[in-house]
GROMACS .gro file of C-alpha atoms in nm:
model
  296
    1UNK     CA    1 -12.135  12.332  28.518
    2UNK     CA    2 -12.071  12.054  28.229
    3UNK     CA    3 -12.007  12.352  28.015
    4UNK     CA    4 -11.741  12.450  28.261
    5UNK     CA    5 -11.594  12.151  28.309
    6UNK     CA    6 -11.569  12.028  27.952
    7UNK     CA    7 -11.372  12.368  27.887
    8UNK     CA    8 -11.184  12.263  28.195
    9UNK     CA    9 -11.073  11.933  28.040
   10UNK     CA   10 -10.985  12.045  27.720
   11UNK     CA   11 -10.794  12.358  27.823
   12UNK     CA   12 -10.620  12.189  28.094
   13UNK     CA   13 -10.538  11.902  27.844
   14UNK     CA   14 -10.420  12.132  27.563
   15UNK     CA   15 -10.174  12.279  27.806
   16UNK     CA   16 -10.078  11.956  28.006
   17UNK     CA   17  -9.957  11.790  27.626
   18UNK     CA   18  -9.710  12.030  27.562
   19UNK     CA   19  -9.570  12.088  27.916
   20UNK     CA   20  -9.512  11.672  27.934
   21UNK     CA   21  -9.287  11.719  27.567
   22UNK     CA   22  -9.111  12.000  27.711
   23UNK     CA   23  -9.058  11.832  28.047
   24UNK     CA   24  -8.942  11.518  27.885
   25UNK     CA   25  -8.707  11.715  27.620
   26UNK     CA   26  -8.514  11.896  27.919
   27UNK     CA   27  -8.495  11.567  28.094
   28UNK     CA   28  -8.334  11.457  27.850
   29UNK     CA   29  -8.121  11.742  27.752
   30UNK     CA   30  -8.001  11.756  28.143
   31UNK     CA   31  -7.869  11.333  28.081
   32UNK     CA   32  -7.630  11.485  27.802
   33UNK     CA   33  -7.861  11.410  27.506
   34UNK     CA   34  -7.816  11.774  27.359
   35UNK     CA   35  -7.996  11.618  26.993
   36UNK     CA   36  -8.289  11.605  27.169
   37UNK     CA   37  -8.558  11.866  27.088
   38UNK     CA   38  -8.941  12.008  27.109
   39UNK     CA   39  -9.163  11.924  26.844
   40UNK     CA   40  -9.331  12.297  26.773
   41UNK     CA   41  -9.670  12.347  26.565
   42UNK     CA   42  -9.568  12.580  26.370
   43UNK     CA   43  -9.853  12.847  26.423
   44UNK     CA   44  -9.767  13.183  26.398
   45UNK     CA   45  -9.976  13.497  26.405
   46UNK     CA   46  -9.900  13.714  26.187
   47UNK     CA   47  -9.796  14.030  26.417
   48UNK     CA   48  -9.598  13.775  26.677
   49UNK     CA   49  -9.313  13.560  26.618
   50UNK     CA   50  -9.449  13.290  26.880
   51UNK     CA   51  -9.815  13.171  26.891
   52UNK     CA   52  -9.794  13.190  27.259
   53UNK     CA   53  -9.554  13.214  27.601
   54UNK     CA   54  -9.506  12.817  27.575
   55UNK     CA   55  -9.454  12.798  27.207
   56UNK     CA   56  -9.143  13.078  27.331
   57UNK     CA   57  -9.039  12.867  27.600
   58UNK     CA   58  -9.073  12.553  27.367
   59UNK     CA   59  -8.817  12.782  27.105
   60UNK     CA   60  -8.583  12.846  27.335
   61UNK     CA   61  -8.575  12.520  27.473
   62UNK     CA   62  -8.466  12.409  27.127
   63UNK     CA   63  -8.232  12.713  27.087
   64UNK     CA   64  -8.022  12.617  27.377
   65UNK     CA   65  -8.037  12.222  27.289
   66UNK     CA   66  -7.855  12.342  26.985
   67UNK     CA   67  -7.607  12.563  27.124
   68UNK     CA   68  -7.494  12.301  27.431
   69UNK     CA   69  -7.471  12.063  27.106
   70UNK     CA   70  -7.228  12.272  26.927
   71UNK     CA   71  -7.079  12.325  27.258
   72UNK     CA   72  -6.970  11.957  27.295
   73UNK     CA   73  -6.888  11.879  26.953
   74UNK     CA   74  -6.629  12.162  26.962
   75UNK     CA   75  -6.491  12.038  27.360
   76UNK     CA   76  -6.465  11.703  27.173
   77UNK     CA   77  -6.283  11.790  26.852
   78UNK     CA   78  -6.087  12.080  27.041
   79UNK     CA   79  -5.969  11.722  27.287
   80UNK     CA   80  -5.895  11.497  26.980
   81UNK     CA   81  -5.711  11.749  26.804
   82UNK     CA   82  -5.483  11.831  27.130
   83UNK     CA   83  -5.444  11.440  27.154
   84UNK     CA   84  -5.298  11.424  26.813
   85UNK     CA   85  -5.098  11.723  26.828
   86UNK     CA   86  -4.956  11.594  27.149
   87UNK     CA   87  -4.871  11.278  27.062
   88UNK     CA   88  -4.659  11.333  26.710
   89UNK     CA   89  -4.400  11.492  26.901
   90UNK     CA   90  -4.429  11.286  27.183
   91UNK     CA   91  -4.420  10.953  26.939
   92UNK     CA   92  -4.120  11.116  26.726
   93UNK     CA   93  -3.925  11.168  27.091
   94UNK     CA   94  -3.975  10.822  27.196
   95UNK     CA   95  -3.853  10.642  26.901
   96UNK     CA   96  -3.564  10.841  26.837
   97UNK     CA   97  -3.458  10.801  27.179
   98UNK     CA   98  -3.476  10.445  27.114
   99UNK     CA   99  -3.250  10.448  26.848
  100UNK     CA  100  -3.012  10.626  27.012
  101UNK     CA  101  -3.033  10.402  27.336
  102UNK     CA  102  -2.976  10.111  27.080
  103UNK     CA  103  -2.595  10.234  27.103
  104UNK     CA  104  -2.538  10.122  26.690
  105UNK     CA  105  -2.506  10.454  26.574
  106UNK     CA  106  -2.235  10.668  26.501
  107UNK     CA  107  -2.100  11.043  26.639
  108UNK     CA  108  -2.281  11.233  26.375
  109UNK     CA  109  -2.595  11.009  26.337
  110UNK     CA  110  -2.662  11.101  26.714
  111UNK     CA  111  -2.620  11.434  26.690
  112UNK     CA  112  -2.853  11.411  26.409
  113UNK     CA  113  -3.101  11.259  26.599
  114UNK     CA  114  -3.043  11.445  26.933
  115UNK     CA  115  -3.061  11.748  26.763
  116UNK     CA  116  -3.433  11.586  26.600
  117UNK     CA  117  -3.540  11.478  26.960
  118UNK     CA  118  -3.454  11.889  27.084
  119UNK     CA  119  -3.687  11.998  26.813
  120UNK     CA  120  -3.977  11.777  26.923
  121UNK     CA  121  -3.948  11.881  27.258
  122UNK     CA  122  -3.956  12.316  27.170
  123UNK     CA  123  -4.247  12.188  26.941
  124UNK     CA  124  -4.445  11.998  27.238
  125UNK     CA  125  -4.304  12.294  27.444
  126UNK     CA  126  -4.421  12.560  27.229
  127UNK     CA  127  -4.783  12.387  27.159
  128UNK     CA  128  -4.827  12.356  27.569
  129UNK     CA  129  -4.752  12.733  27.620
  130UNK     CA  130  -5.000  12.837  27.338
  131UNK     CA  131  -5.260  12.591  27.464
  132UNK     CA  132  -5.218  12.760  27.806
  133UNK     CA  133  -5.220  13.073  27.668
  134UNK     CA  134  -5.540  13.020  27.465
  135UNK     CA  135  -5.692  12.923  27.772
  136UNK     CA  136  -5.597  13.185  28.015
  137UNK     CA  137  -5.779  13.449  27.695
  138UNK     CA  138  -6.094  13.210  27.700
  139UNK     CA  139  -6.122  13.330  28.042
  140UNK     CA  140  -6.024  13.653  28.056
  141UNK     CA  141  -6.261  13.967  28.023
  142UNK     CA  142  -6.071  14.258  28.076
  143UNK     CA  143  -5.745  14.390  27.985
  144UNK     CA  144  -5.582  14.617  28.209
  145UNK     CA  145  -5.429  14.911  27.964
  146UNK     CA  146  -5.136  14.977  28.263
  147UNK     CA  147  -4.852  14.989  27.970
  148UNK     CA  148  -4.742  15.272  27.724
  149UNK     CA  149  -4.662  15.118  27.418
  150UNK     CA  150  -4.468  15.255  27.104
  151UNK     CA  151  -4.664  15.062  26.807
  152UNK     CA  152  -4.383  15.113  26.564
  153UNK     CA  153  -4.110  15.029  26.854
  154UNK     CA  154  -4.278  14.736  26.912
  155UNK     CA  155  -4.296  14.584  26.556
  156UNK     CA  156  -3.945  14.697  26.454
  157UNK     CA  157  -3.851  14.445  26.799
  158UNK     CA  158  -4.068  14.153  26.696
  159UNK     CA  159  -3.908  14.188  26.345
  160UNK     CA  160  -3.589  14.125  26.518
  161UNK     CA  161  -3.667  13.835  26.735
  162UNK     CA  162  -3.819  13.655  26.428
  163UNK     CA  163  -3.540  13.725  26.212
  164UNK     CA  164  -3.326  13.562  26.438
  165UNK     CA  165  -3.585  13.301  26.421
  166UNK     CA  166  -3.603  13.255  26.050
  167UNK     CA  167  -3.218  13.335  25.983
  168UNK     CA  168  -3.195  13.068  25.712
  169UNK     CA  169  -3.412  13.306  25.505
  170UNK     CA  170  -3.340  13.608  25.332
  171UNK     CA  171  -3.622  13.834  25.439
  172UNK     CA  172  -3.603  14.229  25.301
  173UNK     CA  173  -3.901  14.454  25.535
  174UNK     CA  174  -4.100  14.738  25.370
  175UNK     CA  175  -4.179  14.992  25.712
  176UNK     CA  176  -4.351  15.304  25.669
  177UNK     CA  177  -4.498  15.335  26.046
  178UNK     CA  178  -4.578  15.637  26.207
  179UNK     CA  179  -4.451  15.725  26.569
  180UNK     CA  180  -4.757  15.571  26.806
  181UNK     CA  181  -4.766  15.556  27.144
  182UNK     CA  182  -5.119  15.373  27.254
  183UNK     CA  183  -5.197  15.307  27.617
  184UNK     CA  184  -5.296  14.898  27.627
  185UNK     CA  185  -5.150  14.545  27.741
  186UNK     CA  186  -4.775  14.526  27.615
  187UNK     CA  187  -4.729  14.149  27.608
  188UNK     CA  188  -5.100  14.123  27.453
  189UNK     CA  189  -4.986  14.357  27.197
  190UNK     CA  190  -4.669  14.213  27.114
  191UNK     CA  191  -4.762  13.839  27.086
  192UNK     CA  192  -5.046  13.984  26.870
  193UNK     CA  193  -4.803  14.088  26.613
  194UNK     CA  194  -4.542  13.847  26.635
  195UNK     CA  195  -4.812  13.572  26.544
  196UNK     CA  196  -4.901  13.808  26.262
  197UNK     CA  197  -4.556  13.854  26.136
  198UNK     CA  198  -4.433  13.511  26.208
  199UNK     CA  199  -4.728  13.413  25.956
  200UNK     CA  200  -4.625  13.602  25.727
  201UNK     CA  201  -4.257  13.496  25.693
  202UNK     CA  202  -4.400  13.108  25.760
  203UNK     CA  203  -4.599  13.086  25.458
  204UNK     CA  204  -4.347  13.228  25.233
  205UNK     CA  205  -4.067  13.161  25.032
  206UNK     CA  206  -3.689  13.145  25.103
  207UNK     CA  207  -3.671  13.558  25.031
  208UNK     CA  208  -4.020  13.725  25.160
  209UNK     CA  209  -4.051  14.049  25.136
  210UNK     CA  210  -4.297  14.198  25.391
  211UNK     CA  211  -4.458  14.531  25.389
  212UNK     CA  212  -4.616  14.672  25.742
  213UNK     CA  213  -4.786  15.031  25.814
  214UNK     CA  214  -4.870  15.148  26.061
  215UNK     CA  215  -5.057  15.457  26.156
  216UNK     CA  216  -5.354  15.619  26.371
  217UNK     CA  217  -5.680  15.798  26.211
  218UNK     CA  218  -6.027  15.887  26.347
  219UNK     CA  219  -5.891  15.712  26.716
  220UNK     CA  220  -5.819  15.377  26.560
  221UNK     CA  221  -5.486  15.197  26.575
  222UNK     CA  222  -5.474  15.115  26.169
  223UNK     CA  223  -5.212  14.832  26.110
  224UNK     CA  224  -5.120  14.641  25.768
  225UNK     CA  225  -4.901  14.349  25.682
  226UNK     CA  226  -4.864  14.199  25.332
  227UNK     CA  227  -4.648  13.948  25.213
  228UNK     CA  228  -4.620  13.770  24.881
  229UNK     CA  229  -4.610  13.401  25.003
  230UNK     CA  230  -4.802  13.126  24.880
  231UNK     CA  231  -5.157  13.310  24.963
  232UNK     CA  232  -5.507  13.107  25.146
  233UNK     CA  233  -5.720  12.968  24.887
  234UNK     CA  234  -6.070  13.142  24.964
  235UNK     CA  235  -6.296  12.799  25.051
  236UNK     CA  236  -6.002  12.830  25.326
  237UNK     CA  237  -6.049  13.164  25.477
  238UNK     CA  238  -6.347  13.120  25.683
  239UNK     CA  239  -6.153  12.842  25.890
  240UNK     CA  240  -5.814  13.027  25.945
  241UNK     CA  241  -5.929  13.127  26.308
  242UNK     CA  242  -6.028  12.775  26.405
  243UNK     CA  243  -5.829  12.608  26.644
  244UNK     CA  244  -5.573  12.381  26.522
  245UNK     CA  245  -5.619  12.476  26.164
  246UNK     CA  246  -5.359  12.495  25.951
  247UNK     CA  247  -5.424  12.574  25.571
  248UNK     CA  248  -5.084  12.429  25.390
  249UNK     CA  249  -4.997  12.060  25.574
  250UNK     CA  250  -4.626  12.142  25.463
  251UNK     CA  251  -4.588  12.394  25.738
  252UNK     CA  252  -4.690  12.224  26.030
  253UNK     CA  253  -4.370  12.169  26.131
  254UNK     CA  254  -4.334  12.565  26.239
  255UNK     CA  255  -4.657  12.582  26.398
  256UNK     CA  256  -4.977  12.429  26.576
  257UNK     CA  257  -5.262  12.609  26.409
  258UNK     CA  258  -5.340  12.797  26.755
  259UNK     CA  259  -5.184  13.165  26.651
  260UNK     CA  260  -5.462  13.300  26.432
  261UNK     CA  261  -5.693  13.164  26.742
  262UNK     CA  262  -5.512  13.358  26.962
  263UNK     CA  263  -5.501  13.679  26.781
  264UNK     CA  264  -5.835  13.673  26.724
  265UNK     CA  265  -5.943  13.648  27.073
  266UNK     CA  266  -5.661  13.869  27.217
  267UNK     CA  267  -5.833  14.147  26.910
  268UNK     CA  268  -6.187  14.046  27.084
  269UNK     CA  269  -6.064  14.157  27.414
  270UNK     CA  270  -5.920  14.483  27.302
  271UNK     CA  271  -6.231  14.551  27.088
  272UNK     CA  272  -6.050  14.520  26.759
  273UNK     CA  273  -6.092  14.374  26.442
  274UNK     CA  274  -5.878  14.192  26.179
  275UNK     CA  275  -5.962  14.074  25.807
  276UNK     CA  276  -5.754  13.888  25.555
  277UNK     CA  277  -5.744  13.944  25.166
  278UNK     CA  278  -5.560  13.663  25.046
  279UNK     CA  279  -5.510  13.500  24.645
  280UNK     CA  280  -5.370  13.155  24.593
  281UNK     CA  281  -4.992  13.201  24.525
  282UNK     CA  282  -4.975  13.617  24.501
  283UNK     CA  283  -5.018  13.674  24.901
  284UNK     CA  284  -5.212  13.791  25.194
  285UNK     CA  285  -5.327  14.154  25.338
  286UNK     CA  286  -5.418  14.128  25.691
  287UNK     CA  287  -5.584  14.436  25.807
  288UNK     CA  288  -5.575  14.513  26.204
  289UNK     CA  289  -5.786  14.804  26.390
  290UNK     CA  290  -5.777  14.902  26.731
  291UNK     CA  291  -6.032  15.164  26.837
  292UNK     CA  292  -5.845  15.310  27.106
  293UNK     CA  293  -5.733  15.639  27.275
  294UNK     CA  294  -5.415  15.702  27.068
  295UNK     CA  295  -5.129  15.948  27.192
  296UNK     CA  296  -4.872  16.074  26.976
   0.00000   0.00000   0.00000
């Protein structure tokens, strides 16, 4: 019986140490402290990743500590950079109307600055449809493939819209698409390549010349666009997809640094993939595929 009990003690105190740490850890982790973490022994035989079923529990403990802590960090830089994107325009549109409400300015100066104050408000405008957008895809699983789309059709009409967009500049298009008609999500499709195109004229110069193909091969939806603007430098790539990210500070004006997030997760939902091969001031390849049933 003192045998007994001794190994009583000590197994029930081996066990009770580590259940109290892992108790305390997800206490703590449950009050928001998602730093906090299980201090392991790091004993390992040699056929089994985990010594035993706590020393698993005790890992994955640890593995979801770290995933709700990259969790918030993201919810809190995702809010502080919609606070400052929200409130440049919103600070630009308040002083100017000031000015003008100050009456000391001419015809022309107001027109100047009323035609300043419209531009804010498309660009807060714009940024509030994309944010809603790029929250309607966070939560969105399927796509219903109701529409019959015309790949080529489709470009050649986002081509127009942003021409219209970027009249100032004297853009020349390089086409070689094949006829493709692909069964999918129309508007998904088509804000998927205007973003892509609109990119592509964006980071350019005042005459970009843009070649697209398109074409279908071994049930994948193959689609390229190159320019030859001012190219991603490659410490930059990795971060293109990021929300809010914008690689060249000049061009902020024409954007919010949500596209590239949106494609991404609108390719995610349709299975797809895309890739960029980019050099500093020679231009960017983006490479699309959609593995889907294509019809011809």
């Amino acid at each position: 019986m003192v045998i007994g009990g001794s190994l009583l003690f000590f197994v029930t105190g081996h066990l009770s140490k580590p259940i109290e740490a892992l108790s305390k850890t997800v206490n703590m982790i449950a009050k928001g402290d998602f730093s906090a973490r299980v201090e392991r022994k790091e004993q390992r035989n040699d056929k089994f990743e985990y010594a035993n079923e706590l020393d698993e529990l005790e890992a994955n403990v640890n593995k979801m500590a770290m995933e709700l802590n990259g969790m918030d960090y993201m919810r809190k830089d995702f809010m502080s950079n919609v606070s400052h994107e929200v409130k440049t325009p919103v600070a630009a549109i308040t002083g100017f109307s000031e000015i003008l409400m100050d009456g000391k300015l001419d015809k022309q100066e107001q027109e100047e600055y009323l035609q300043l104050i419209n531009n804010e408000s498309r660009r807060l405008s714009v940024l509030c449809e994309n944010m809603l957008q790029m929250s309607r895809l966070d939560y969105q699983e399927i796509v219903a493939k109701k529409n019959k789309v015309r790949i080529d059709e489709q470009i050649r009409k986002c081509i127009i819209l942003l021409t219209q967009k970027w009249y100032e500049m004297d853009i020349s298009f390089d086409l070689e698409m094949d006829a493709v008609t692909v069964e999918s999500d129309a508007s998904l499709l088509m804000q998927l390549w205007t973003n892509l195109i609109d990119n592509a004229i964006k980071y350019s110069d005042m005459k970009p010349y843009i070649k697209i193909r398109v074409k279908k091969e071994d049930g994948q939806l193959l689609v390229r666009i190159e320019d030859d603007g001012i190219g991603i430098p490659k410490e930059k790539l990795p971060k293109i997809y990021d929300k809010f990210y914008q690689c060249d500070e000049s061009h902020k004006k024409h954007g919010n640094g949500l596209g590239l997030s949106i494609v991404k997760r609108i390719l995610e939902l349709l299975h797809g993939t895309i890739s960029y091969e980019s050099e500093e001031d020679e231009g960017t390849v983006v490479f699309v595929t959609i593995p889907i049933d294509l019809k011809s």
